[in-house]
Amino acid sequence: MLLSKSAKKNTRRKADEVVSEELVSALENTQVRYARYTQLFVGEINTRRIPHTDEEIRGYADTILAVGLLQNLIVVECCDGRLEVIAGGGRTRAIGLLVAEGKVDPEHEWIAYKVIPRELARVASLTENGRRKEMHPYDQITGFRELAAEGKTPAQIGDLLGYSARHVQRMLKLGGLAPAILESLAKDEITSEHCQALALVSEHSDQLRVFDAACESAWNGVPEVRVIRSLILSGEVSTDCDKFRFVGDTAFSHSEIRTDLFSDEQGGFVDALVLDTALLGKLQSVADGFLEAEGWGWCTARMGAISHYGDDAKIYRIQDAPASVYTDRERQRLEEIQAQDGEHDDAAESEVAAIECAARVRGWSPEQKAESGVVVSWYQGEVHVQRGVMKREQPDPAELAAAVPVTHHRQPEPVDEISVPLLTKMSSERTLAVQAALMQQPEKAIALLTWTLCLNVFGNASVATPATVSLKCSHHTLTETAPSGKMVWLIRP
């Protein structure tokens, strides 16, 4: 079984935690009283849902029996005279264990306690439990959720308990998980990290569906956090990327951005296709701006830059950029910036970039602009502008449809009348006849072999050996297909 990790308390603001002044005042101005065990009970206000272990209770009981109750309980008074313990439930159970063992008189008034107003009870329970022993994540989640149900905002809860408002928001987000998932957390079947991943989904049905799918894919039945996140975020990209920063979050509706409240960067995720669509739209706006400002014949936006090769080369032709044309004022200003001993601020660098861009655009003549266009694309994480792109002339589709295809006809030859099986037999028979003739004229066979060896040695410098002799029979197919191939061939030495 996968055990839950201890909740980290690094979200506390300071070591001397900020606690409600009203609670502190109530505790300081309340006198300590004494009660008997039969007056006490632990109710639902106590925020510790995950009980202490039997070993812990045993330890508390032994300490109380040896040195007494060192810290008083905190209670609220009930109408029937009983006292509901809101801080000190473990100590109350330990006293009950001593009563059951006959070591303590249940009617003896010796148990120290302080009474606080009921409206401060839940805050006091969270504060006390958080100080004495690290609270289980489930206890903290349910405690914060109950305080929120009372009408307190995350900022108010944080002020009461000494947590940041963001930490409270995270706990409240986990409090909205499906009850079955929170039950698994309480049983230590999953960790708070599993819950954080599942909180990326809002609907309970979707949370359970993802959780079940992750469990099925796990070899031991215990889901992995990375698997849960991959199931939820499949096809989505982080908002912490160049594309999203260029497009801007205003281009998306609230429902299109999946907020990750548990990310330190306060980021989220968006569908990759939705992001690319928004990016293409903004690139087109940039292209329209170039068209209007610089006077090109046409403009277009696309995801990738136009290439000199492949399909792009069949449609476009990228002209070489002409030399930049600077005005006298621009040259003077560039010289002034260069004279600043290399210490250029962002404003100066932006000014230099603007001057150089204007000079490059000025290099194109009005005629060149009229017959070519500008292409704006996304390349290597930034906007890429290609000016002077020409469209190659494409044939008119109507002319292509009306064109009569040219068909060439070959005159039939006598060999066309011969069937393939017969042609194979004739070819095999001829090859065997040539082999037989060479066997009867060894001087010609040696000449052919020498010629082949010379080609291999002197015709290719990569040949490693001057000659290779192979003894194998390679005329099996010939003897099978030739009409006279069944005869016995004698190889003369």
Tab-separated table of C-alpha atoms in Angstrom, residues 76-330:
chain	number	residue	atom	x	y	z
A	76	VAL	CA	-17.114	24.350	24.342
A	77	GLU	CA	-20.018	24.029	26.729
A	78	CYS	CA	-23.163	22.190	25.643
A	79	CYS	CA	-26.698	22.871	26.749
A	80	ASP	CA	-26.850	19.592	28.667
A	81	GLY	CA	-23.812	20.499	30.744
A	82	ARG	CA	-21.386	18.272	28.912
A	83	LEU	CA	-18.113	19.558	27.501
A	84	GLU	CA	-17.240	18.978	23.840
A	85	VAL	CA	-13.480	18.602	23.400
A	86	ILE	CA	-12.297	20.522	20.364
A	87	ALA	CA	-8.539	20.402	21.116
A	88	GLY	CA	-7.125	17.460	23.045
A	89	GLY	CA	-9.036	14.526	21.636
A	90	GLY	CA	-5.983	12.259	21.880
A	91	ARG	CA	-5.466	13.129	25.532
A	92	THR	CA	-9.158	12.540	26.195
A	93	ARG	CA	-8.916	9.047	24.661
A	94	ALA	CA	-5.803	8.373	26.756
A	95	ILE	CA	-7.686	9.292	29.925
A	96	GLY	CA	-10.493	6.993	28.802
A	97	LEU	CA	-7.968	4.183	28.436
A	98	LEU	CA	-6.801	4.775	32.028
A	99	VAL	CA	-10.437	4.761	33.173
A	100	ALA	CA	-11.057	1.446	31.402
A	101	GLU	CA	-7.986	-0.012	33.091
A	102	GLY	CA	-9.230	1.145	36.494
A	103	LYS	CA	-6.296	3.487	37.043
A	104	VAL	CA	-8.327	6.724	37.062
A	105	ASP	CA	-11.640	7.587	38.786
A	106	PRO	CA	-14.045	8.795	36.045
A	107	GLU	CA	-15.944	10.963	38.582
A	108	HIS	CA	-12.919	12.751	39.967
A	109	GLU	CA	-12.624	16.433	38.834
A	110	TRP	CA	-8.964	16.745	37.908
A	111	ILE	CA	-8.919	17.274	34.130
A	112	ALA	CA	-7.877	20.869	33.340
A	113	TYR	CA	-9.775	22.680	30.577
A	114	LYS	CA	-10.611	26.107	29.166
A	115	VAL	CA	-13.895	27.138	27.582
A	116	ILE	CA	-14.040	29.225	24.389
A	117	PRO	CA	-17.025	30.486	22.345
A	118	ARG	CA	-18.426	28.010	19.859
A	119	GLU	CA	-17.753	30.361	16.907
A	120	LEU	CA	-14.022	30.056	17.595
A	121	ALA	CA	-14.093	26.312	18.155
A	122	ARG	CA	-13.080	25.125	14.669
A	123	VAL	CA	-10.243	27.643	14.386
A	124	ALA	CA	-8.950	26.593	17.801
A	125	SER	CA	-9.087	22.923	16.828
A	126	LEU	CA	-7.148	23.463	13.600
A	127	THR	CA	-4.553	25.592	15.362
A	128	GLU	CA	-4.059	23.211	18.282
A	129	ASN	CA	-3.928	20.053	16.194
A	130	GLY	CA	-1.551	21.607	13.706
A	131	ARG	CA	0.866	22.550	16.480
A	132	ARG	CA	0.874	19.361	18.508
A	133	LYS	CA	1.182	16.876	15.637
A	134	GLU	CA	1.404	17.269	11.890
A	135	MET	CA	-2.129	16.998	10.597
A	136	HIS	CA	-3.034	14.420	8.005
A	137	PRO	CA	-3.756	16.078	4.623
A	138	TYR	CA	-7.334	14.808	4.802
A	139	ASP	CA	-7.870	16.536	8.172
A	140	GLN	CA	-6.521	19.819	6.862
A	141	ILE	CA	-8.612	19.622	3.693
A	142	THR	CA	-11.858	18.929	5.520
A	143	GLY	CA	-11.084	21.518	8.218
A	144	PHE	CA	-10.501	24.276	5.677
A	145	ARG	CA	-13.603	23.227	3.759
A	146	GLU	CA	-15.754	23.469	6.876
A	147	LEU	CA	-14.375	26.927	7.687
A	148	ALA	CA	-15.181	28.010	4.126
A	149	ALA	CA	-18.698	26.620	4.567
A	150	GLU	CA	-19.082	28.961	7.526
A	151	GLY	CA	-18.555	31.883	5.143
A	152	LYS	CA	-14.865	32.600	5.687
A	153	THR	CA	-12.742	33.589	2.683
A	154	PRO	CA	-9.328	32.006	1.946
A	155	ALA	CA	-7.641	35.199	3.164
A	156	GLN	CA	-9.601	35.119	6.410
A	157	ILE	CA	-8.823	31.426	6.968
A	158	GLY	CA	-5.151	32.113	6.298
A	159	ASP	CA	-5.141	34.994	8.785
A	160	LEU	CA	-6.808	32.829	11.433
A	161	LEU	CA	-4.415	29.883	11.078
A	162	GLY	CA	-1.195	31.469	9.861
A	163	TYR	CA	-1.256	30.017	6.327
A	164	SER	CA	-0.939	31.873	3.044
A	165	ALA	CA	-4.129	32.490	1.114
A	166	ARG	CA	-2.752	30.414	-1.777
A	167	HIS	CA	-2.229	27.409	0.484
A	168	VAL	CA	-5.811	27.724	1.684
A	169	GLN	CA	-7.021	27.941	-1.920
A	170	ARG	CA	-5.144	24.747	-2.718
A	171	MET	CA	-6.699	22.885	0.201
A	172	LEU	CA	-10.164	24.108	-0.770
A	173	LYS	CA	-9.486	22.932	-4.334
A	174	LEU	CA	-8.685	19.455	-3.010
A	175	GLY	CA	-11.814	19.641	-0.881
A	176	GLY	CA	-13.813	19.692	-4.128
A	177	LEU	CA	-12.563	16.242	-5.198
A	178	ALA	CA	-14.940	13.293	-5.471
A	179	PRO	CA	-15.766	11.791	-2.040
A	180	ALA	CA	-14.381	8.400	-3.102
A	181	ILE	CA	-10.989	9.962	-3.861
A	182	LEU	CA	-10.881	11.790	-0.533
A	183	GLU	CA	-11.802	8.550	1.189
A	184	SER	CA	-8.816	6.863	-0.477
A	185	LEU	CA	-6.622	9.706	0.802
A	186	ALA	CA	-7.959	9.242	4.342
A	187	LYS	CA	-7.129	5.526	4.136
A	188	ASP	CA	-3.586	6.299	2.943
A	189	GLU	CA	-4.270	4.453	-0.321
A	190	ILE	CA	-3.141	7.514	-2.281
A	191	THR	CA	-1.073	10.597	-1.484
A	192	SER	CA	-1.825	14.283	-1.617
A	193	GLU	CA	0.201	14.374	-4.863
A	194	HIS	CA	-2.367	12.060	-6.478
A	195	CYS	CA	-5.114	14.422	-5.336
A	196	GLN	CA	-3.289	17.438	-6.731
A	197	ALA	CA	-3.054	15.756	-10.148
A	198	LEU	CA	-6.733	14.743	-10.099
A	199	ALA	CA	-7.703	18.304	-9.143
A	200	LEU	CA	-6.799	19.330	-12.703
A	201	VAL	CA	-10.251	17.936	-13.595
A	202	SER	CA	-13.347	19.661	-12.220
A	203	GLU	CA	-16.098	17.100	-12.716
A	204	HIS	CA	-16.294	14.238	-10.211
A	205	SER	CA	-17.184	11.742	-12.938
A	206	ASP	CA	-14.088	12.703	-14.935
A	207	GLN	CA	-11.911	12.475	-11.820
A	208	LEU	CA	-13.122	8.951	-11.105
A	209	ARG	CA	-12.757	7.910	-14.742
A	210	VAL	CA	-9.144	9.094	-14.862
A	211	PHE	CA	-8.397	7.532	-11.482
A	212	ASP	CA	-9.813	4.148	-12.551
A	213	ALA	CA	-7.878	4.245	-15.837
A	214	ALA	CA	-4.645	5.013	-13.991
A	215	CYS	CA	-5.276	2.170	-11.542
A	216	GLU	CA	-5.883	-0.289	-14.389
A	217	SER	CA	-2.616	0.646	-16.064
A	218	ALA	CA	-0.602	0.200	-12.846
A	219	TRP	CA	1.093	-3.153	-12.411
A	220	ASN	CA	0.316	-3.278	-8.673
A	221	GLY	CA	-3.004	-1.451	-8.742
A	222	VAL	CA	-1.474	1.730	-7.303
A	223	PRO	CA	-1.740	4.593	-9.810
A	224	GLU	CA	1.262	6.748	-10.637
A	225	VAL	CA	0.979	10.518	-10.441
A	226	ARG	CA	2.658	10.961	-13.841
A	227	VAL	CA	0.139	8.592	-15.436
A	228	ILE	CA	-2.774	10.564	-13.997
A	229	ARG	CA	-1.326	13.825	-15.301
A	230	SER	CA	-0.620	12.356	-18.749
A	231	LEU	CA	-4.177	11.049	-19.042
A	232	ILE	CA	-5.591	14.473	-18.185
A	233	LEU	CA	-3.121	16.613	-20.117
A	234	SER	CA	-2.910	14.516	-23.298
A	235	GLY	CA	-2.926	16.892	-26.267
A	236	GLU	CA	-2.376	19.970	-24.069
A	237	VAL	CA	0.669	22.200	-23.643
A	238	SER	CA	1.817	24.363	-20.758
A	239	THR	CA	0.922	28.041	-20.749
A	240	ASP	CA	4.536	28.626	-19.754
A	241	CYS	CA	5.715	28.603	-23.375
A	242	ASP	CA	6.678	31.156	-25.997
A	243	LYS	CA	3.592	30.540	-28.100
A	244	PHE	CA	1.171	31.255	-25.265
A	245	ARG	CA	3.082	34.314	-24.090
A	246	PHE	CA	3.002	35.737	-27.628
A	247	VAL	CA	-0.703	35.095	-28.117
A	248	GLY	CA	-1.672	36.244	-24.586
A	249	ASP	CA	-4.245	34.810	-22.199
A	250	THR	CA	-6.882	37.299	-23.384
A	251	ALA	CA	-7.205	35.266	-26.594
A	252	PHE	CA	-8.729	32.364	-24.645
A	253	SER	CA	-11.889	31.956	-22.654
A	254	HIS	CA	-11.764	30.886	-19.019
A	255	SER	CA	-12.917	27.394	-19.950
A	256	GLU	CA	-10.124	26.947	-22.520
A	257	ILE	CA	-7.333	27.298	-19.931
A	258	ARG	CA	-6.870	24.478	-17.432
A	259	THR	CA	-5.517	26.153	-14.297
A	260	ASP	CA	-2.896	24.289	-12.296
A	261	LEU	CA	-3.305	25.728	-8.807
A	262	PHE	CA	-0.496	23.520	-7.500
A	263	SER	CA	2.160	24.831	-9.882
A	264	ASP	CA	4.715	27.146	-8.316
A	265	GLU	CA	4.677	29.172	-11.531
A	266	GLN	CA	0.902	29.653	-11.224
A	267	GLY	CA	0.577	28.339	-14.747
A	268	GLY	CA	-1.867	26.094	-16.521
A	269	PHE	CA	-2.488	24.138	-19.699
A	270	VAL	CA	-4.279	24.754	-22.992
A	271	ASP	CA	-5.216	22.488	-25.875
A	272	ALA	CA	-2.391	22.445	-28.438
A	273	LEU	CA	-4.758	22.790	-31.409
A	274	VAL	CA	-6.594	25.715	-29.805
A	275	LEU	CA	-3.264	27.418	-29.095
A	276	ASP	CA	-2.010	26.921	-32.672
A	277	THR	CA	-5.282	28.288	-34.048
A	278	ALA	CA	-4.993	31.401	-31.887
A	279	LEU	CA	-1.317	31.750	-32.834
A	280	LEU	CA	-2.100	31.563	-36.543
A	281	GLY	CA	-4.771	34.229	-36.113
A	282	LYS	CA	-2.347	36.605	-34.427
A	283	LEU	CA	0.331	35.919	-37.041
A	284	GLN	CA	-2.192	36.849	-39.720
A	285	SER	CA	-2.848	40.130	-37.916
A	286	VAL	CA	0.880	40.812	-37.946
A	287	ALA	CA	1.046	39.958	-41.661
A	288	ASP	CA	-1.847	42.336	-42.389
A	289	GLY	CA	0.054	45.047	-40.564
A	290	PHE	CA	3.131	44.521	-42.754
A	291	LEU	CA	0.952	44.542	-45.859
A	292	GLU	CA	-0.563	47.895	-44.971
A	293	ALA	CA	2.573	49.541	-43.588
A	294	GLU	CA	5.108	48.402	-46.206
A	295	GLY	CA	2.961	48.115	-49.335
A	296	TRP	CA	3.462	44.495	-50.395
A	297	GLY	CA	1.351	42.876	-53.072
A	298	TRP	CA	0.020	40.179	-50.787
A	299	CYS	CA	0.596	38.645	-47.352
A	300	THR	CA	-0.069	35.379	-45.570
A	301	ALA	CA	0.561	33.720	-42.208
A	302	ARG	CA	1.559	30.131	-41.612
A	303	MET	CA	2.950	27.988	-38.810
A	304	GLY	CA	6.326	27.238	-40.409
A	305	ALA	CA	8.715	29.349	-42.479
A	306	ILE	CA	8.786	28.892	-46.252
A	307	SER	CA	11.537	26.527	-47.321
A	308	HIS	CA	13.763	26.630	-50.381
A	309	TYR	CA	13.081	22.951	-50.941
A	310	GLY	CA	10.232	20.456	-51.158
A	311	ASP	CA	6.652	21.451	-51.867
A	312	ASP	CA	7.326	25.103	-50.939
A	313	ALA	CA	9.823	25.358	-53.788
A	314	LYS	CA	7.071	24.379	-56.237
A	315	ILE	CA	4.823	27.212	-55.077
A	316	TYR	CA	7.110	30.002	-53.879
A	317	ARG	CA	10.404	31.553	-54.847
A	318	ILE	CA	12.327	33.426	-52.177
A	319	GLN	CA	14.218	36.375	-53.623
A	320	ASP	CA	17.536	37.516	-52.277
A	321	ALA	CA	17.096	40.596	-50.086
A	322	PRO	CA	18.502	43.765	-51.637
A	323	ALA	CA	21.010	45.938	-49.836
A	324	SER	CA	19.638	48.029	-46.993
A	325	VAL	CA	19.119	51.743	-47.685
A	326	TYR	CA	19.805	54.090	-44.770
A	327	THR	CA	18.957	57.781	-44.596
A	328	ASP	CA	21.545	60.297	-43.451
A	329	ARG	CA	19.695	60.774	-40.198
A	330	GLU	CA	19.655	57.017	-39.568
